[in-house]
């Protein structure tokens, strides 16, 4: 009996809550139905339209105006439902409505106006779906009539205003756009490695949102290290006029010396007031950067090391050549060239003989020498005035080559020594003839000089 007595109050409580919930739901349905009837009777009006309503440019601002009016009064705040349109940015930039009154005939109407802004992001036709608007209006018995009414569906068309404007090109559609650029330090000055450069770009625009303003590029190269602070976006509304502001701060840390250039940046924007494409330019800057010892080593260490290595190699090579020259071990070609440059023809003749011995194992005037080569050599050796032709001597030099092909070794090695003795004898005879010819040439040259100096 005690359990039954305990359960009975719980059952009564549950029944009371169920009745209360049913009454609440019935009341809300009644209110919704009453608000629809109130609208049918002409006591409530809900209208919506777009400004501009015709075709717009991609990114251009479109105002969606929602107007609620009643011949009674609003007893509570109006709430707008969520609106979502594909490829369109939807914003409610003002959280407050505009309230005023107007007279229609003999009746005064309370009017409340709301605004949403739309920014189409791509070309194509768009349909604005109905927006649910929740109202609370005073009824005939001064009871609040609460309900939700939908706005009528709307449509608009978006298109690119100019063929040069594409998704790859940053641009904005606005009724006005201006820029302000600040450098720290100013371009044209002198910097040192480790200094920083700051550029602050402020964009001002009308009838757009800060989210639509393009972000400036951040140029970077091996001479600088670039940083960008998060942009500061600001949207404002003043008496129905919308404005936007974007502030970008860019910083470059100088890494290398030399001439530093930061490029300019061009912004394209579609003027919605004049329906034409315009552009603004953010100027670049140029500075002269001085090196520090550490940065100079980093910048020119590699080329400088290569230059020092090449210079050291040349110095060592010249020392080696000088030492070999002093020791008489310089290549015959070098000695022959120097002898011709200095006009030491006797030394050139000696080098010709020596090359013949090294290349062919015999002297220049040996019996096995060709008659043509022997004739040329005799002609240059006893040239008039003791000055043979340098070109002819070079021709003789290049005509002396090592015999081609393979030779049979001597059957009796002693014959090689006999050949050397014969070559030494020929050498002595040839040197005697060279000395006689050189002396004769010098005597003739002296005689010619005296004859030319004597008065006629």
Short mmCIF file of C-alpha atoms in Angstrom, two decimals:
data_model
loop_
_atom_site.label_atom_id
_atom_site.label_comp_id
_atom_site.label_asym_id
_atom_site.label_seq_id
_atom_site.Cartn_x
_atom_site.Cartn_y
_atom_site.Cartn_z
CA UNK A 1 0.00 0.00 0.00
CA UNK A 2 2.88 2.34 0.83
CA UNK A 3 4.44 1.74 -2.67
CA UNK A 4 1.15 2.54 -4.38
CA UNK A 5 0.83 5.75 -2.40
CA UNK A 6 4.36 6.76 -3.40
CA UNK A 7 3.84 6.08 -7.14
CA UNK A 8 0.58 7.98 -7.39
CA UNK A 9 2.13 11.53 -7.02
CA UNK A 10 4.71 10.67 -9.70
CA UNK A 11 2.02 9.67 -12.14
CA UNK A 12 0.11 12.86 -11.46
CA UNK A 13 3.28 14.93 -12.05
CA UNK A 14 3.99 13.22 -15.37
CA UNK A 15 0.42 13.78 -16.53
CA UNK A 16 0.62 17.47 -15.64
CA UNK A 17 3.88 17.94 -17.60
CA UNK A 18 2.43 16.15 -20.64
CA UNK A 19 -0.63 18.41 -20.65
CA UNK A 20 1.57 21.50 -20.29
CA UNK A 21 3.79 20.47 -23.20
CA UNK A 22 0.77 19.76 -25.41
CA UNK A 23 -0.69 23.14 -24.58
CA UNK A 24 2.57 24.87 -25.47
CA UNK A 25 2.82 23.14 -28.83
CA UNK A 26 -0.81 23.90 -29.61
CA UNK A 27 -0.27 27.56 -28.70
CA UNK A 28 2.71 27.87 -31.04
CA UNK A 29 0.78 26.30 -33.91
CA UNK A 30 -2.04 28.64 -33.22
CA UNK A 31 0.35 31.59 -33.23
CA UNK A 32 1.90 30.47 -36.52
CA UNK A 33 -1.51 30.04 -38.06
CA UNK A 34 -2.66 33.38 -36.67
CA UNK A 35 0.42 35.16 -38.11
CA UNK A 36 -0.27 33.67 -41.55
CA UNK A 37 -3.90 34.75 -41.28
CA UNK A 38 -2.80 38.17 -40.10
CA UNK A 39 -0.63 38.44 -43.24
CA UNK A 40 -3.50 37.30 -45.48
CA UNK A 41 -5.71 39.96 -43.99
CA UNK A 42 -3.15 42.61 -44.97
CA UNK A 43 -2.00 43.53 -41.46
CA UNK A 44 1.56 42.24 -42.03
CA UNK A 45 3.73 42.65 -45.13
CA UNK A 46 7.10 40.98 -45.83
CA UNK A 47 9.01 42.03 -48.93
CA UNK A 48 12.60 41.58 -50.27
CA UNK A 49 14.57 42.87 -53.28
CA UNK A 50 18.13 43.17 -54.62
CA UNK A 51 20.16 46.33 -55.30
CA UNK A 52 21.27 46.26 -58.08
CA UNK A 53 18.77 43.82 -59.48
CA UNK A 54 20.20 43.48 -62.99
CA UNK A 55 23.41 41.74 -64.07
CA UNK A 56 26.39 42.41 -61.84
CA UNK A 57 30.16 41.86 -62.02
CA UNK A 58 31.83 39.00 -60.23
CA UNK A 59 32.80 40.30 -56.79
CA UNK A 60 30.46 43.30 -56.98
CA UNK A 61 28.46 44.06 -53.86
CA UNK A 62 24.71 43.29 -53.99
CA UNK A 63 22.38 44.51 -51.27
CA UNK A 64 19.49 42.28 -50.30
CA UNK A 65 16.88 44.40 -48.54
CA UNK A 66 14.29 42.68 -46.32
CA UNK A 67 11.42 44.91 -45.21
CA UNK A 68 8.80 44.03 -42.56
CA UNK A 69 5.80 46.33 -42.09
CA UNK A 70 2.63 46.13 -40.00
CA UNK A 71 -0.29 48.38 -39.17
CA UNK A 72 0.20 47.32 -35.56
CA UNK A 73 3.58 47.23 -33.82
CA UNK A 74 6.39 44.77 -33.22
CA UNK A 75 6.47 43.44 -29.70
CA UNK A 76 9.89 41.74 -29.87
CA UNK A 77 13.05 41.63 -31.94
CA UNK A 78 13.02 40.24 -35.46
CA UNK A 79 15.34 37.35 -36.28
CA UNK A 80 16.63 36.45 -39.74
CA UNK A 81 17.31 32.84 -40.64
CA UNK A 82 20.49 31.47 -42.24
CA UNK A 83 21.05 32.18 -45.93
CA UNK A 84 23.47 30.17 -48.07
CA UNK A 85 24.04 30.62 -51.82
CA UNK A 86 26.53 28.54 -53.86
CA UNK A 87 29.69 30.45 -54.96
CA UNK A 88 28.49 33.55 -53.15
CA UNK A 89 29.77 35.24 -50.01
CA UNK A 90 26.80 36.25 -47.79
CA UNK A 91 27.34 38.72 -44.94
CA UNK A 92 25.15 40.58 -42.48
CA UNK A 93 27.39 43.58 -41.94
CA UNK A 94 24.91 45.39 -39.68
CA UNK A 95 23.34 43.58 -36.72
CA UNK A 96 20.78 46.37 -36.25
CA UNK A 97 17.68 47.09 -38.31
CA UNK A 98 16.44 50.44 -39.49
CA UNK A 99 13.06 51.32 -37.90
CA UNK A 100 10.75 54.03 -39.18
CA UNK A 101 7.07 54.66 -39.89
CA UNK A 102 5.11 55.64 -42.97
CA UNK A 103 1.50 56.47 -43.76
CA UNK A 104 -0.57 54.68 -46.34
CA UNK A 105 -3.85 56.56 -46.74
CA UNK A 106 -5.25 57.10 -43.28
CA UNK A 107 -3.24 54.23 -41.75
CA UNK A 108 0.17 54.48 -40.09
CA UNK A 109 2.55 51.53 -40.62
CA UNK A 110 5.57 50.49 -38.55
CA UNK A 111 8.43 49.51 -40.85
CA UNK A 112 11.60 47.58 -40.05
CA UNK A 113 14.32 47.16 -42.72
CA UNK A 114 17.21 44.67 -42.71
CA UNK A 115 20.11 44.39 -45.14
CA UNK A 116 22.28 41.48 -46.22
CA UNK A 117 25.20 41.88 -48.68
CA UNK A 118 26.07 39.31 -51.34
CA UNK A 119 29.41 38.97 -53.18
CA UNK A 120 29.29 36.49 -56.11
CA UNK A 121 32.60 34.64 -56.48
CA UNK A 122 32.05 33.11 -59.92
CA UNK A 123 30.12 33.63 -63.12
CA UNK A 124 26.62 32.29 -63.60
CA UNK A 125 22.99 32.67 -62.60
CA UNK A 126 22.13 32.53 -58.90
CA UNK A 127 18.87 31.96 -57.05
CA UNK A 128 18.43 33.48 -53.60
CA UNK A 129 16.29 31.02 -51.63
CA UNK A 130 13.58 32.24 -49.21
CA UNK A 131 14.96 33.59 -45.93
CA UNK A 132 12.90 32.68 -42.82
CA UNK A 133 12.00 35.79 -40.80
CA UNK A 134 10.70 35.31 -37.24
CA UNK A 135 8.30 38.08 -36.08
CA UNK A 136 6.38 39.02 -32.96
CA UNK A 137 3.45 41.37 -33.66
CA UNK A 138 0.72 42.73 -31.42
CA UNK A 139 -2.69 41.21 -32.29
CA UNK A 140 -6.17 42.71 -32.02
CA UNK A 141 -6.49 41.69 -28.41
CA UNK A 142 -2.96 42.98 -27.74
CA UNK A 143 -1.73 39.42 -27.56
CA UNK A 144 1.66 38.78 -29.20
CA UNK A 145 1.37 36.87 -32.45
CA UNK A 146 4.67 35.02 -33.01
CA UNK A 147 5.52 33.20 -36.21
CA UNK A 148 7.89 32.81 -39.12
CA UNK A 149 7.33 34.07 -42.65
CA UNK A 150 9.57 33.38 -45.69
CA UNK A 151 10.87 36.03 -48.09
CA UNK A 152 10.13 35.62 -51.80
CA UNK A 153 12.87 33.91 -53.89
CA UNK A 154 15.12 36.22 -55.92
CA UNK A 155 17.57 35.81 -58.82
CA UNK A 156 20.62 37.58 -60.21
CA UNK A 157 23.29 37.04 -62.90
CA UNK A 158 27.07 37.46 -62.34
CA UNK A 159 29.69 37.76 -65.09
CA UNK A 160 33.31 38.83 -65.57
CA UNK A 161 33.28 42.51 -66.54
CA UNK A 162 36.52 42.34 -68.60
CA UNK A 163 38.29 39.49 -70.47
CA UNK A 164 41.64 40.34 -68.81
CA UNK A 165 40.21 39.64 -65.35
CA UNK A 166 40.68 35.98 -64.45
CA UNK A 167 41.02 33.96 -61.31
CA UNK A 168 44.82 34.02 -61.71
CA UNK A 169 44.86 37.84 -61.61
CA UNK A 170 44.15 39.48 -58.22
CA UNK A 171 41.50 42.16 -58.59
CA UNK A 172 38.53 43.65 -56.76
CA UNK A 173 35.20 45.23 -57.71
CA UNK A 174 34.43 48.43 -55.82
CA UNK A 175 33.04 51.90 -56.35
CA UNK A 176 36.32 53.47 -55.16
CA UNK A 177 39.82 52.22 -54.29
CA UNK A 178 42.84 54.07 -52.95
CA UNK A 179 46.25 53.14 -51.54
CA UNK A 180 48.71 54.37 -48.97
CA UNK A 181 52.28 53.02 -48.93
CA UNK A 182 54.87 53.62 -46.21
CA UNK A 183 58.54 52.51 -46.34
CA UNK A 184 60.91 52.24 -43.42
CA UNK A 185 63.60 53.22 -44.33
CA UNK A 186 62.77 55.16 -47.47
CA UNK A 187 64.10 53.83 -50.82
CA UNK A 188 67.34 55.27 -52.14
CA UNK A 189 69.24 55.06 -48.86
CA UNK A 190 72.18 52.94 -47.79
CA UNK A 191 71.84 49.84 -45.64
CA UNK A 192 74.09 47.28 -44.03
CA UNK A 193 73.73 43.52 -44.01
CA UNK A 194 71.43 42.64 -41.11
CA UNK A 195 69.20 45.72 -41.45
CA UNK A 196 65.47 45.35 -42.08
CA UNK A 197 63.08 47.00 -44.54
CA UNK A 198 59.37 47.40 -43.74
CA UNK A 199 56.62 48.24 -46.21
CA UNK A 200 53.08 48.97 -44.98
CA UNK A 201 50.31 48.89 -47.62
CA UNK A 202 46.86 50.22 -46.68
CA UNK A 203 43.96 49.69 -49.09
CA UNK A 204 40.76 51.74 -48.78
CA UNK A 205 37.66 50.69 -50.74
CA UNK A 206 33.97 51.56 -50.88
CA UNK A 207 31.05 49.14 -51.40
CA UNK A 208 33.05 45.98 -50.85
CA UNK A 209 34.36 43.98 -47.93
CA UNK A 210 37.91 43.72 -46.63
CA UNK A 211 37.89 40.00 -47.34
CA UNK A 212 37.64 40.78 -51.08
CA UNK A 213 40.68 43.10 -51.20
CA UNK A 214 43.69 41.34 -52.80
CA UNK A 215 46.70 40.33 -50.73
CA UNK A 216 49.99 41.86 -51.92
CA UNK A 217 52.72 39.45 -53.07
CA UNK A 218 55.79 38.98 -50.88
CA UNK A 219 58.85 39.09 -53.17
CA UNK A 220 61.93 37.26 -51.92
CA UNK A 221 65.37 36.36 -53.28
CA UNK A 222 68.80 35.31 -52.09
CA UNK A 223 69.60 38.82 -50.84
CA UNK A 224 66.67 39.12 -48.39
CA UNK A 225 64.57 36.99 -46.08
CA UNK A 226 60.89 37.97 -46.26
CA UNK A 227 58.24 37.97 -43.53
CA UNK A 228 54.58 39.03 -43.61
CA UNK A 229 52.43 39.93 -40.62
CA UNK A 230 48.79 38.79 -40.54
CA UNK A 231 46.61 41.32 -42.39
CA UNK A 232 44.33 43.65 -40.46
CA UNK A 233 40.83 43.62 -42.02
CA UNK A 234 38.24 46.24 -41.11
CA UNK A 235 34.67 46.64 -42.39
CA UNK A 236 32.69 49.76 -41.57
CA UNK A 237 29.21 51.10 -42.20
CA UNK A 238 28.20 54.71 -41.96
CA UNK A 239 24.60 55.71 -42.76
CA UNK A 240 24.14 52.87 -45.17
CA UNK A 241 27.52 53.32 -46.90
CA UNK A 242 29.86 50.34 -46.69
CA UNK A 243 33.66 50.73 -46.63
CA UNK A 244 36.55 48.34 -46.19
CA UNK A 245 40.17 48.63 -45.17
CA UNK A 246 43.06 46.15 -45.41
CA UNK A 247 46.50 46.75 -43.86
CA UNK A 248 49.46 44.53 -44.84
CA UNK A 249 52.89 44.85 -43.24
CA UNK A 250 55.84 43.22 -44.99
CA UNK A 251 59.38 42.98 -43.63
CA UNK A 252 62.62 42.01 -45.40
CA UNK A 253 65.83 41.15 -43.54
CA UNK A 254 68.89 41.99 -45.64
CA UNK A 255 71.18 38.97 -46.10
CA UNK A 256 73.72 40.08 -48.73
CA UNK A 257 75.40 43.24 -49.87
CA UNK A 258 75.16 44.94 -53.24
CA UNK A 259 72.24 46.53 -55.05
CA UNK A 260 68.85 45.48 -53.60
CA UNK A 261 65.64 46.00 -55.60
CA UNK A 262 62.10 45.17 -54.48
CA UNK A 263 59.60 45.14 -57.40
CA UNK A 264 56.40 47.16 -57.68
CA UNK A 265 52.92 45.67 -57.50
CA UNK A 266 49.96 46.55 -59.72
CA UNK A 267 46.34 46.18 -58.52
CA UNK A 268 43.51 45.91 -61.04
CA UNK A 269 40.03 46.91 -59.93
CA UNK A 270 36.66 47.19 -61.60
CA UNK A 271 35.05 50.58 -61.03
CA UNK A 272 31.38 49.76 -60.44
CA UNK A 273 30.42 53.45 -60.62
CA UNK A 274 31.91 54.09 -64.07
CA UNK A 275 31.86 50.47 -65.33
CA UNK A 276 35.50 50.44 -66.43
CA UNK A 277 38.75 48.73 -65.51
CA UNK A 278 41.31 50.74 -63.58
CA UNK A 279 44.62 50.00 -61.88
CA UNK A 280 46.78 51.27 -59.04
CA UNK A 281 50.52 50.74 -58.59
CA UNK A 282 52.37 50.10 -55.35
CA UNK A 283 55.87 51.43 -56.08
CA UNK A 284 58.95 49.32 -55.50
CA UNK A 285 62.19 50.38 -53.88
CA UNK A 286 65.94 50.24 -54.38
CA UNK A 287 68.75 50.39 -51.81
CA UNK A 288 72.52 50.08 -51.72
CA UNK A 289 73.66 47.51 -49.15
CA UNK A 290 77.18 47.57 -47.69
CA UNK A 291 78.93 44.34 -46.79
CA UNK A 292 80.13 43.32 -43.38
CA UNK A 293 83.29 41.17 -43.23
CA UNK A 294 81.23 38.06 -42.56
CA UNK A 295 78.74 38.76 -45.37
CA UNK A 296 81.57 39.57 -47.80
CA UNK A 297 83.13 36.18 -47.07
CA UNK A 298 79.76 34.47 -47.55
CA UNK A 299 79.05 36.32 -50.78
CA UNK A 300 82.48 36.21 -52.43
CA UNK A 301 84.29 33.44 -50.55
CA UNK A 302 83.84 30.88 -53.32
CA UNK A 303 84.98 33.05 -56.27
CA UNK A 304 87.77 34.55 -54.15
CA UNK A 305 89.06 31.09 -53.24
CA UNK A 306 89.05 30.04 -56.91
CA UNK A 307 90.90 33.24 -57.86
CA UNK A 308 93.54 32.67 -55.17
CA UNK A 309 93.99 29.06 -56.27
CA UNK A 310 94.43 30.10 -59.90
CA UNK A 311 96.84 32.88 -58.91
CA UNK A 312 98.84 30.48 -56.76
CA UNK A 313 98.94 27.96 -59.60
CA UNK A 314 100.22 30.61 -62.02
CA UNK A 315 102.88 31.75 -59.54
CA UNK A 316 104.05 28.20 -58.93
CA UNK A 317 104.02 27.49 -62.66
CA UNK A 318 106.12 30.57 -63.42
CA UNK A 319 108.61 29.61 -60.72
CA UNK A 320 108.81 26.10 -62.17
CA UNK A 321 109.34 27.44 -65.69
CA UNK A 322 111.99 29.85 -64.47
CA UNK A 323 113.84 27.09 -62.66
CA UNK A 324 113.69 24.83 -65.70
CA UNK A 325 114.85 27.69 -67.91
CA UNK A 326 117.83 28.28 -65.70
CA UNK A 327 118.58 24.56 -65.77
CA UNK A 328 118.14 24.39 -69.54
CA UNK A 329 115.16 22.07 -69.26
CA UNK A 330 112.54 24.29 -70.81
CA UNK A 331 110.64 22.64 -73.74
CA UNK A 332 112.41 23.19 -77.06
CA UNK A 333 109.33 24.85 -78.54
CA UNK A 334 109.41 27.59 -75.88
CA UNK A 335 113.14 28.13 -76.33
CA UNK A 336 112.72 28.33 -80.12
CA UNK A 337 109.89 30.89 -79.80
CA UNK A 338 111.92 33.07 -77.41
CA UNK A 339 114.95 32.89 -79.67
CA UNK A 340 112.93 34.11 -82.66
CA UNK A 341 111.30 36.89 -80.63
CA UNK A 342 114.74 38.08 -79.49
CA UNK A 343 116.18 37.54 -83.01
CA UNK A 344 118.82 35.17 -81.71
CA UNK A 345 119.05 33.25 -84.98
CA UNK A 346 122.15 31.36 -84.01
CA UNK A 347 120.30 29.98 -80.98
CA UNK A 348 117.33 29.15 -83.23
CA UNK A 349 119.65 27.19 -85.53
CA UNK A 350 121.04 25.27 -82.60
CA UNK A 351 117.54 24.38 -81.42
CA UNK A 352 116.65 23.15 -84.91
CA UNK A 353 119.64 20.83 -84.83
CA UNK A 354 118.74 19.66 -81.36
CA UNK A 355 115.12 18.90 -82.29
CA UNK A 356 116.34 16.90 -85.30
CA UNK A 357 118.54 14.81 -83.03
CA UNK A 358 115.77 14.21 -80.46
CA UNK A 359 113.04 13.48 -82.98
CA UNK A 360 114.91 11.57 -85.66
CA UNK A 361 118.22 10.58 -84.07
CA UNK A 362 120.39 12.47 -86.61
CA UNK A 363 121.51 16.01 -87.40
CA UNK A 364 119.78 18.40 -89.70
CA UNK A 365 122.34 18.15 -92.52
CA UNK A 366 122.68 14.38 -92.36
CA UNK A 367 122.89 12.54 -95.69
CA UNK A 368 119.45 10.96 -95.14
CA UNK A 369 117.81 14.40 -95.00
CA UNK A 370 115.52 15.20 -97.90
CA UNK A 371 116.95 17.51 -100.54
CA UNK A 372 114.07 20.00 -100.19
CA UNK A 373 114.50 20.41 -96.44
CA UNK A 374 118.26 20.69 -96.83
CA UNK A 375 117.84 23.39 -99.47
CA UNK A 376 115.41 25.43 -97.35
CA UNK A 377 117.69 25.22 -94.33
CA UNK A 378 120.76 26.31 -96.34
CA UNK A 379 118.75 29.22 -97.79
CA UNK A 380 117.72 30.46 -94.34
CA UNK A 381 121.09 29.80 -92.75
CA UNK A 382 122.94 32.01 -95.19
CA UNK A 383 120.23 34.61 -95.71
CA UNK A 384 121.33 38.14 -96.73
CA UNK A 385 122.11 40.33 -93.75
CA UNK A 386 122.06 37.34 -91.39
CA UNK A 387 118.30 37.70 -90.85
CA UNK A 388 116.41 34.63 -91.95
CA UNK A 389 112.61 34.59 -92.23
CA UNK A 390 110.82 33.69 -88.98
CA UNK A 391 107.99 32.06 -90.94
CA UNK A 392 110.41 29.89 -92.87
CA UNK A 393 112.16 28.87 -89.66
CA UNK A 394 108.80 27.89 -88.13
CA UNK A 395 108.05 25.85 -91.26
CA UNK A 396 111.38 24.05 -90.79
CA UNK A 397 110.56 23.51 -87.12
CA UNK A 398 107.20 21.86 -87.82
CA UNK A 399 108.61 19.77 -90.69
CA UNK A 400 110.87 17.89 -88.25
CA UNK A 401 108.74 15.06 -86.90
CA UNK A 402 109.36 11.75 -85.30
CA UNK A 403 109.42 8.96 -87.92
CA UNK A 404 106.15 7.08 -88.07
CA UNK A 405 105.81 3.33 -87.87
CA UNK A 406 107.88 0.72 -86.15
CA UNK A 407 111.60 0.23 -86.78
CA UNK A 408 113.55 -2.97 -86.56
CA UNK A 409 116.10 -2.90 -83.76
CA UNK A 410 119.76 -2.89 -84.75
CA UNK A 411 121.28 -6.36 -85.05
CA UNK A 412 124.67 -5.04 -83.83
CA UNK A 413 124.24 -2.40 -81.06
CA UNK A 414 127.79 -1.22 -81.65
CA UNK A 415 126.62 0.26 -84.94
CA UNK A 416 124.54 2.73 -82.89
CA UNK A 417 127.67 4.06 -81.22
CA UNK A 418 129.38 4.39 -84.62
CA UNK A 419 126.38 6.39 -85.79
CA UNK A 420 126.64 8.71 -82.80
CA UNK A 421 130.36 9.27 -83.48
CA UNK A 422 129.52 10.09 -87.09
CA UNK A 423 126.83 12.50 -85.95
CA UNK A 424 129.27 14.24 -83.59
CA UNK A 425 131.71 14.70 -86.44
CA UNK A 426 128.98 16.11 -88.66
CA UNK A 427 127.96 18.40 -85.81
CA UNK A 428 131.46 19.86 -85.53
CA UNK A 429 131.65 20.46 -89.26
CA UNK A 430 128.21 22.04 -89.33
CA UNK A 431 128.95 24.34 -86.39
CA UNK A 432 132.11 25.49 -88.13
CA UNK A 433 130.18 26.34 -91.25
CA UNK A 434 127.52 28.11 -89.20
CA UNK A 435 130.13 30.18 -87.37
CA UNK A 436 131.82 31.16 -90.66
CA UNK A 437 128.50 32.09 -92.24
CA UNK A 438 127.41 34.09 -89.17
CA UNK A 439 130.71 36.02 -89.10
CA UNK A 440 130.44 36.76 -92.78
CA UNK A 441 126.88 38.00 -92.37
CA UNK A 442 127.83 40.24 -89.46
CA UNK A 443 130.80 41.70 -91.42
CA UNK A 444 128.51 42.40 -94.37
CA UNK A 445 125.98 44.06 -92.12
CA UNK A 446 128.63 46.32 -90.52
CA UNK A 447 129.99 47.26 -93.95
CA UNK A 448 126.52 48.15 -95.15
CA UNK A 449 125.92 50.36 -92.12
CA UNK A 450 129.20 52.27 -92.66
CA UNK A 451 128.38 52.80 -96.30
CA UNK A 452 124.97 54.16 -95.45
CA UNK A 453 126.40 56.54 -92.80
CA UNK A 454 129.27 57.94 -95.00
CA UNK A 455 128.45 61.29 -96.77
CA UNK A 456 127.92 61.15 -100.46
#
